[in-house]
């Protein structure tokens, strides 16, 4: 990935990667993606000096970029091979979108807040990433046009599993979605085989609310 400012923060990025290894992230492809994508280009300038802390940060419009460990856990759990078509709900900063772009064939990502989507688009383009399609809208209804997806990642907390996302999973496909209350949730991994769905709990997480037809009514 070509980026004129990639050399900046290289030391800080390596230290973050060491910290994530210490917290159980061992998948080499995931660690490589974390090394390639400059997280500081996906956060507002006011918090850029904190870009390589393993912490969530404000990105404006009341939303946050997730903690790197959370992104790494999603990606390590999915263990993508590079050939997948992936749907992401909640583009936010676009950082996870950029990580996914390193690990699969094409990423479709939906964000409901347009200014965030446009900032994310700029950051993704500045990184020279081309295998991403972005849509402004309610991601709780998925993105039916390009379904089915081998993996679907939801980056906001939902009261329930949105049915359209289950419907848009390919055979053998996996959905990762935080389900629970407005303040804390359990990250679920749901695997489709035929019309059967198997679900398991990955970890406890805290996400901003998923707002939409199949999510919460208000932010
Ligand atoms: N992975 C992103 C997470 C951002 S926070 C990052 O680390 O930057 C979650 C995002 O989900 C917010 O930007 C919020 O606006 C968005 N969101 C919430 N409900 C949504 C919905 N129904 N459709 C699409 N995006 C939604």
Short mmCIF file of C-alpha atoms and ligand atoms in Angstrom, two decimals:
data_model
loop_
_atom_site.label_atom_id
_atom_site.label_comp_id
_atom_site.label_asym_id
_atom_site.label_seq_id
_atom_site.Cartn_x
_atom_site.Cartn_y
_atom_site.Cartn_z
CA UNK A 1 0.00 0.00 0.00
CA UNK A 2 1.53 3.30 -1.05
CA UNK A 3 1.10 6.26 1.25
CA UNK A 4 3.30 9.34 1.47
CA UNK A 5 2.97 9.57 5.24
CA UNK A 6 3.26 5.87 6.10
CA UNK A 7 6.83 6.22 7.51
CA UNK A 8 5.46 8.50 10.24
CA UNK A 9 4.49 6.74 13.44
CA UNK A 10 6.16 3.49 12.33
CA UNK A 11 7.73 2.95 15.77
CA UNK A 12 4.45 3.63 17.56
CA UNK A 13 2.61 1.26 15.21
CA UNK A 14 5.14 -1.52 15.86
CA UNK A 15 4.75 -1.02 19.62
CA UNK A 16 0.97 -1.31 19.27
CA UNK A 17 1.39 -4.54 17.32
CA UNK A 18 3.66 -5.94 20.09
CA UNK A 19 1.02 -4.96 22.64
CA UNK A 20 -1.71 -6.75 20.62
CA UNK A 21 0.48 -9.88 20.35
CA UNK A 22 0.74 -9.80 24.14
CA UNK A 23 -3.07 -9.68 24.28
CA UNK A 24 -3.49 -12.83 22.19
CA UNK A 25 -3.44 -11.62 18.57
CA UNK A 26 -1.23 -14.12 16.74
CA UNK A 27 -2.67 -14.40 13.19
CA UNK A 28 0.17 -13.29 10.91
CA UNK A 29 -2.12 -11.92 8.18
CA UNK A 30 -3.95 -9.79 10.74
CA UNK A 31 -0.69 -8.49 12.26
CA UNK A 32 0.56 -7.66 8.75
CA UNK A 33 -2.63 -5.73 7.95
CA UNK A 34 -2.25 -3.77 11.21
CA UNK A 35 1.31 -2.97 10.19
CA UNK A 36 0.26 -1.81 6.69
CA UNK A 37 -2.66 0.46 7.55
CA UNK A 38 -1.72 3.84 9.09
CA UNK A 39 -4.35 4.23 11.88
CA UNK A 40 -3.30 7.86 12.43
CA UNK A 41 -4.76 8.73 9.01
CA UNK A 42 -8.19 7.50 10.15
CA UNK A 43 -8.55 9.67 13.28
CA UNK A 44 -9.14 13.44 13.61
CA UNK A 45 -5.96 15.53 13.85
CA UNK A 46 -6.76 16.48 17.47
CA UNK A 47 -6.31 12.87 18.66
CA UNK A 48 -3.69 11.80 16.12
CA UNK A 49 -0.96 11.63 18.78
CA UNK A 50 -3.02 8.89 20.47
CA UNK A 51 -3.64 6.88 17.29
CA UNK A 52 -1.42 3.96 18.37
CA UNK A 53 -2.84 3.53 21.86
CA UNK A 54 -4.94 0.39 22.21
CA UNK A 55 -7.99 2.52 22.93
CA UNK A 56 -11.15 3.78 21.24
CA UNK A 57 -11.00 7.45 20.16
CA UNK A 58 -13.68 10.02 19.25
CA UNK A 59 -14.15 10.52 15.48
CA UNK A 60 -16.91 13.17 15.60
CA UNK A 61 -20.71 13.00 15.30
CA UNK A 62 -20.80 11.23 18.69
CA UNK A 63 -19.09 8.13 17.25
CA UNK A 64 -15.80 6.36 18.02
CA UNK A 65 -13.12 4.40 16.23
CA UNK A 66 -12.97 1.06 18.03
CA UNK A 67 -10.04 -0.13 20.13
CA UNK A 68 -7.46 -1.85 17.85
CA UNK A 69 -7.74 -5.05 19.93
CA UNK A 70 -11.45 -5.22 19.02
CA UNK A 71 -10.73 -4.90 15.29
CA UNK A 72 -7.95 -7.48 15.57
CA UNK A 73 -10.26 -9.87 17.42
CA UNK A 74 -12.93 -9.62 14.69
CA UNK A 75 -10.32 -10.25 12.01
CA UNK A 76 -8.55 -13.07 13.82
CA UNK A 77 -11.89 -14.78 14.49
CA UNK A 78 -12.92 -14.54 10.82
CA UNK A 79 -9.50 -15.79 9.61
CA UNK A 80 -10.16 -14.64 6.02
CA UNK A 81 -8.36 -16.38 3.15
CA UNK A 82 -8.28 -13.44 0.73
CA UNK A 83 -11.03 -14.60 -1.64
CA UNK A 84 -14.06 -13.43 0.37
CA UNK A 85 -16.69 -10.83 -0.34
CA UNK A 86 -17.31 -9.03 2.96
CA UNK A 87 -20.06 -6.68 4.20
CA UNK A 88 -19.28 -4.24 7.03
CA UNK A 89 -22.02 -2.32 8.86
CA UNK A 90 -20.78 0.91 10.50
CA UNK A 91 -17.87 2.21 8.43
CA UNK A 92 -17.13 4.93 11.01
CA UNK A 93 -13.52 6.02 10.53
CA UNK A 94 -12.95 3.50 7.73
CA UNK A 95 -10.00 1.95 9.58
CA UNK A 96 -11.50 -1.53 9.88
CA UNK A 97 -12.65 -1.22 6.26
CA UNK A 98 -9.01 -0.62 5.27
CA UNK A 99 -7.81 -3.58 7.36
CA UNK A 100 -10.46 -5.80 5.75
CA UNK A 101 -9.38 -4.63 2.29
CA UNK A 102 -5.94 -6.19 2.96
CA UNK A 103 -7.51 -9.53 3.95
CA UNK A 104 -10.33 -10.23 1.48
CA UNK A 105 -11.32 -9.71 -2.17
CA UNK A 106 -13.83 -6.90 -1.79
CA UNK A 107 -15.35 -4.96 1.10
CA UNK A 108 -18.85 -3.45 0.95
CA UNK A 109 -19.33 -1.04 3.84
CA UNK A 110 -22.44 0.87 4.97
CA UNK A 111 -22.49 3.95 7.24
CA UNK A 112 -25.58 5.98 8.24
CA UNK A 113 -23.78 9.30 8.97
CA UNK A 114 -22.73 10.89 5.69
CA UNK A 115 -19.92 13.19 6.95
CA UNK A 116 -18.22 10.17 8.57
CA UNK A 117 -18.60 8.16 5.37
CA UNK A 118 -17.01 10.92 3.28
CA UNK A 119 -14.07 11.31 5.71
CA UNK A 120 -13.61 7.54 5.67
CA UNK A 121 -13.71 7.54 1.86
CA UNK A 122 -10.92 10.13 1.73
CA UNK A 123 -8.72 8.20 4.17
CA UNK A 124 -9.25 4.90 2.31
CA UNK A 125 -8.47 6.56 -1.06
CA UNK A 126 -5.36 8.27 0.40
CA UNK A 127 -4.08 4.79 1.33
CA UNK A 128 -4.39 3.68 -2.32
CA UNK A 129 -7.05 1.07 -1.50
CA UNK A 130 -9.37 0.24 -4.41
CA UNK A 131 -11.29 -2.93 -3.38
CA UNK A 132 -13.86 -1.10 -1.25
CA UNK A 133 -17.43 0.08 -2.03
CA UNK A 134 -19.16 2.50 0.35
CA UNK A 135 -22.85 3.26 0.85
CA UNK A 136 -24.62 5.84 3.01
CA UNK A 137 -27.72 4.26 4.54
CA UNK A 138 -29.23 1.97 7.18
CA UNK A 139 -26.98 -1.07 7.38
CA UNK A 140 -29.48 -3.05 9.50
CA UNK A 141 -31.14 -3.93 6.17
CA UNK A 142 -27.76 -5.02 4.77
CA UNK A 143 -26.77 -4.27 1.18
CA UNK A 144 -28.95 -6.75 -0.77
CA UNK A 145 -27.60 -5.76 -4.19
CA UNK A 146 -24.27 -7.57 -3.68
CA UNK A 147 -25.44 -10.41 -1.40
CA UNK A 148 -24.60 -13.10 -0.47
CA UNK A 149 -21.53 -12.30 1.65
CA UNK A 150 -18.93 -14.74 2.98
CA UNK A 151 -18.59 -12.60 6.10
CA UNK A 152 -20.62 -9.77 7.64
CA UNK A 153 -19.20 -7.60 10.43
CA UNK A 154 -21.39 -5.29 12.47
CA UNK A 155 -19.43 -2.54 14.23
CA UNK A 156 -22.24 -1.19 16.42
CA UNK A 157 -24.25 -2.76 19.23
CA UNK A 158 -27.65 -4.25 18.36
CA UNK A 159 -30.58 -5.27 20.60
CA UNK A 160 -31.02 -8.38 18.41
CA UNK A 161 -29.46 -10.04 15.39
CA UNK A 162 -30.85 -8.18 12.33
CA UNK A 163 -32.69 -10.78 10.21
CA UNK A 164 -31.68 -9.22 6.83
CA UNK A 165 -28.03 -9.82 7.71
CA UNK A 166 -28.69 -13.53 8.34
CA UNK A 167 -30.56 -13.65 5.01
CA UNK A 168 -27.59 -12.10 3.19
CA UNK A 169 -25.01 -14.60 4.48
CA UNK A 170 -23.60 -17.09 1.97
CA UNK A 171 -23.59 -20.83 2.75
CA UNK A 172 -20.78 -21.31 5.28
CA UNK A 173 -20.71 -17.55 5.80
CA UNK A 174 -20.17 -15.92 9.17
CA UNK A 175 -21.78 -12.92 10.85
CA UNK A 176 -20.07 -11.11 13.72
CA UNK A 177 -22.43 -8.85 15.65
CA UNK A 178 -22.42 -7.33 19.15
CA UNK A 179 -25.80 -8.12 20.75
CA UNK A 180 -27.15 -6.81 24.05
CA UNK A 181 -27.95 -3.57 25.85
CA UNK A 182 -27.16 -0.01 24.83
CA UNK A 183 -24.00 0.11 26.96
CA UNK A 184 -22.48 -3.35 26.72
CA UNK A 185 -22.91 -6.33 24.49
CA UNK A 186 -21.66 -9.82 23.74
CA UNK A 187 -19.84 -10.22 20.46
CA UNK A 188 -21.53 -13.15 18.68
CA UNK A 189 -20.16 -15.19 15.79
CA UNK A 190 -22.99 -16.81 13.80
CA UNK A 191 -22.19 -19.40 11.14
CA UNK A 192 -24.64 -20.36 8.39
CA UNK A 193 -24.95 -23.88 7.03
CA UNK A 194 -27.92 -24.18 4.69
CA UNK A 195 -30.80 -22.65 6.60
CA UNK A 196 -29.27 -23.49 9.98
CA UNK A 197 -27.43 -20.91 12.06
CA UNK A 198 -24.97 -21.77 14.82
CA UNK A 199 -23.97 -19.10 17.23
CA UNK A 200 -21.17 -18.71 19.78
CA UNK A 201 -20.02 -15.97 22.08
CA UNK A 202 -16.58 -14.45 21.34
CA UNK A 203 -16.15 -11.83 24.07
CA UNK A 204 -17.75 -8.97 25.99
CA UNK A 205 -17.61 -5.64 24.13
CA UNK A 206 -18.88 -2.05 24.32
CA UNK A 207 -20.08 -0.43 21.11
CA UNK A 208 -22.11 2.65 20.19
CA UNK A 209 -25.73 1.73 19.28
CA UNK A 210 -26.70 0.29 15.90
CA UNK A 211 -29.48 2.69 14.87
CA UNK A 212 -31.99 1.60 12.24
CA UNK A 213 -34.99 -0.45 11.21
CA UNK A 214 -33.60 -3.68 12.76
CA UNK A 215 -31.57 -1.98 15.51
CA UNK A 216 -32.25 0.76 18.08
CA UNK A 217 -34.74 3.56 17.35
CA UNK A 218 -32.42 6.37 18.46
CA UNK A 219 -28.68 6.98 18.85
N1 LIG B 1 -15.40 0.15 12.76
C1 LIG B 1 -15.69 1.54 12.97
C2 LIG B 1 -16.75 1.67 14.05
C3 LIG B 1 -17.31 3.03 14.18
S1 LIG B 1 -18.51 3.20 15.47
C4 LIG B 1 -14.42 2.25 13.40
O1 LIG B 1 -13.65 1.65 14.16
O2 LIG B 1 -14.18 3.38 13.01
C5 LIG B 1 -19.93 2.49 14.71
C6 LIG B 1 -20.45 3.16 13.49
O3 LIG B 1 -21.68 2.54 13.14
C7 LIG B 1 -20.77 4.64 13.66
O4 LIG B 1 -20.06 5.38 12.69
C8 LIG B 1 -22.28 4.72 13.43
O5 LIG B 1 -22.70 5.92 12.77
C9 LIG B 1 -22.52 3.51 12.56
N2 LIG B 1 -23.88 3.01 12.54
C10 LIG B 1 -24.77 2.91 13.57
N3 LIG B 1 -25.93 2.40 13.13
C11 LIG B 1 -25.77 2.15 11.79
C12 LIG B 1 -26.62 1.63 10.77
N4 LIG B 1 -27.87 1.21 11.00
N5 LIG B 1 -26.14 1.55 9.51
C13 LIG B 1 -24.89 1.94 9.22
N6 LIG B 1 -24.04 2.47 10.14
C14 LIG B 1 -24.47 2.56 11.42
#
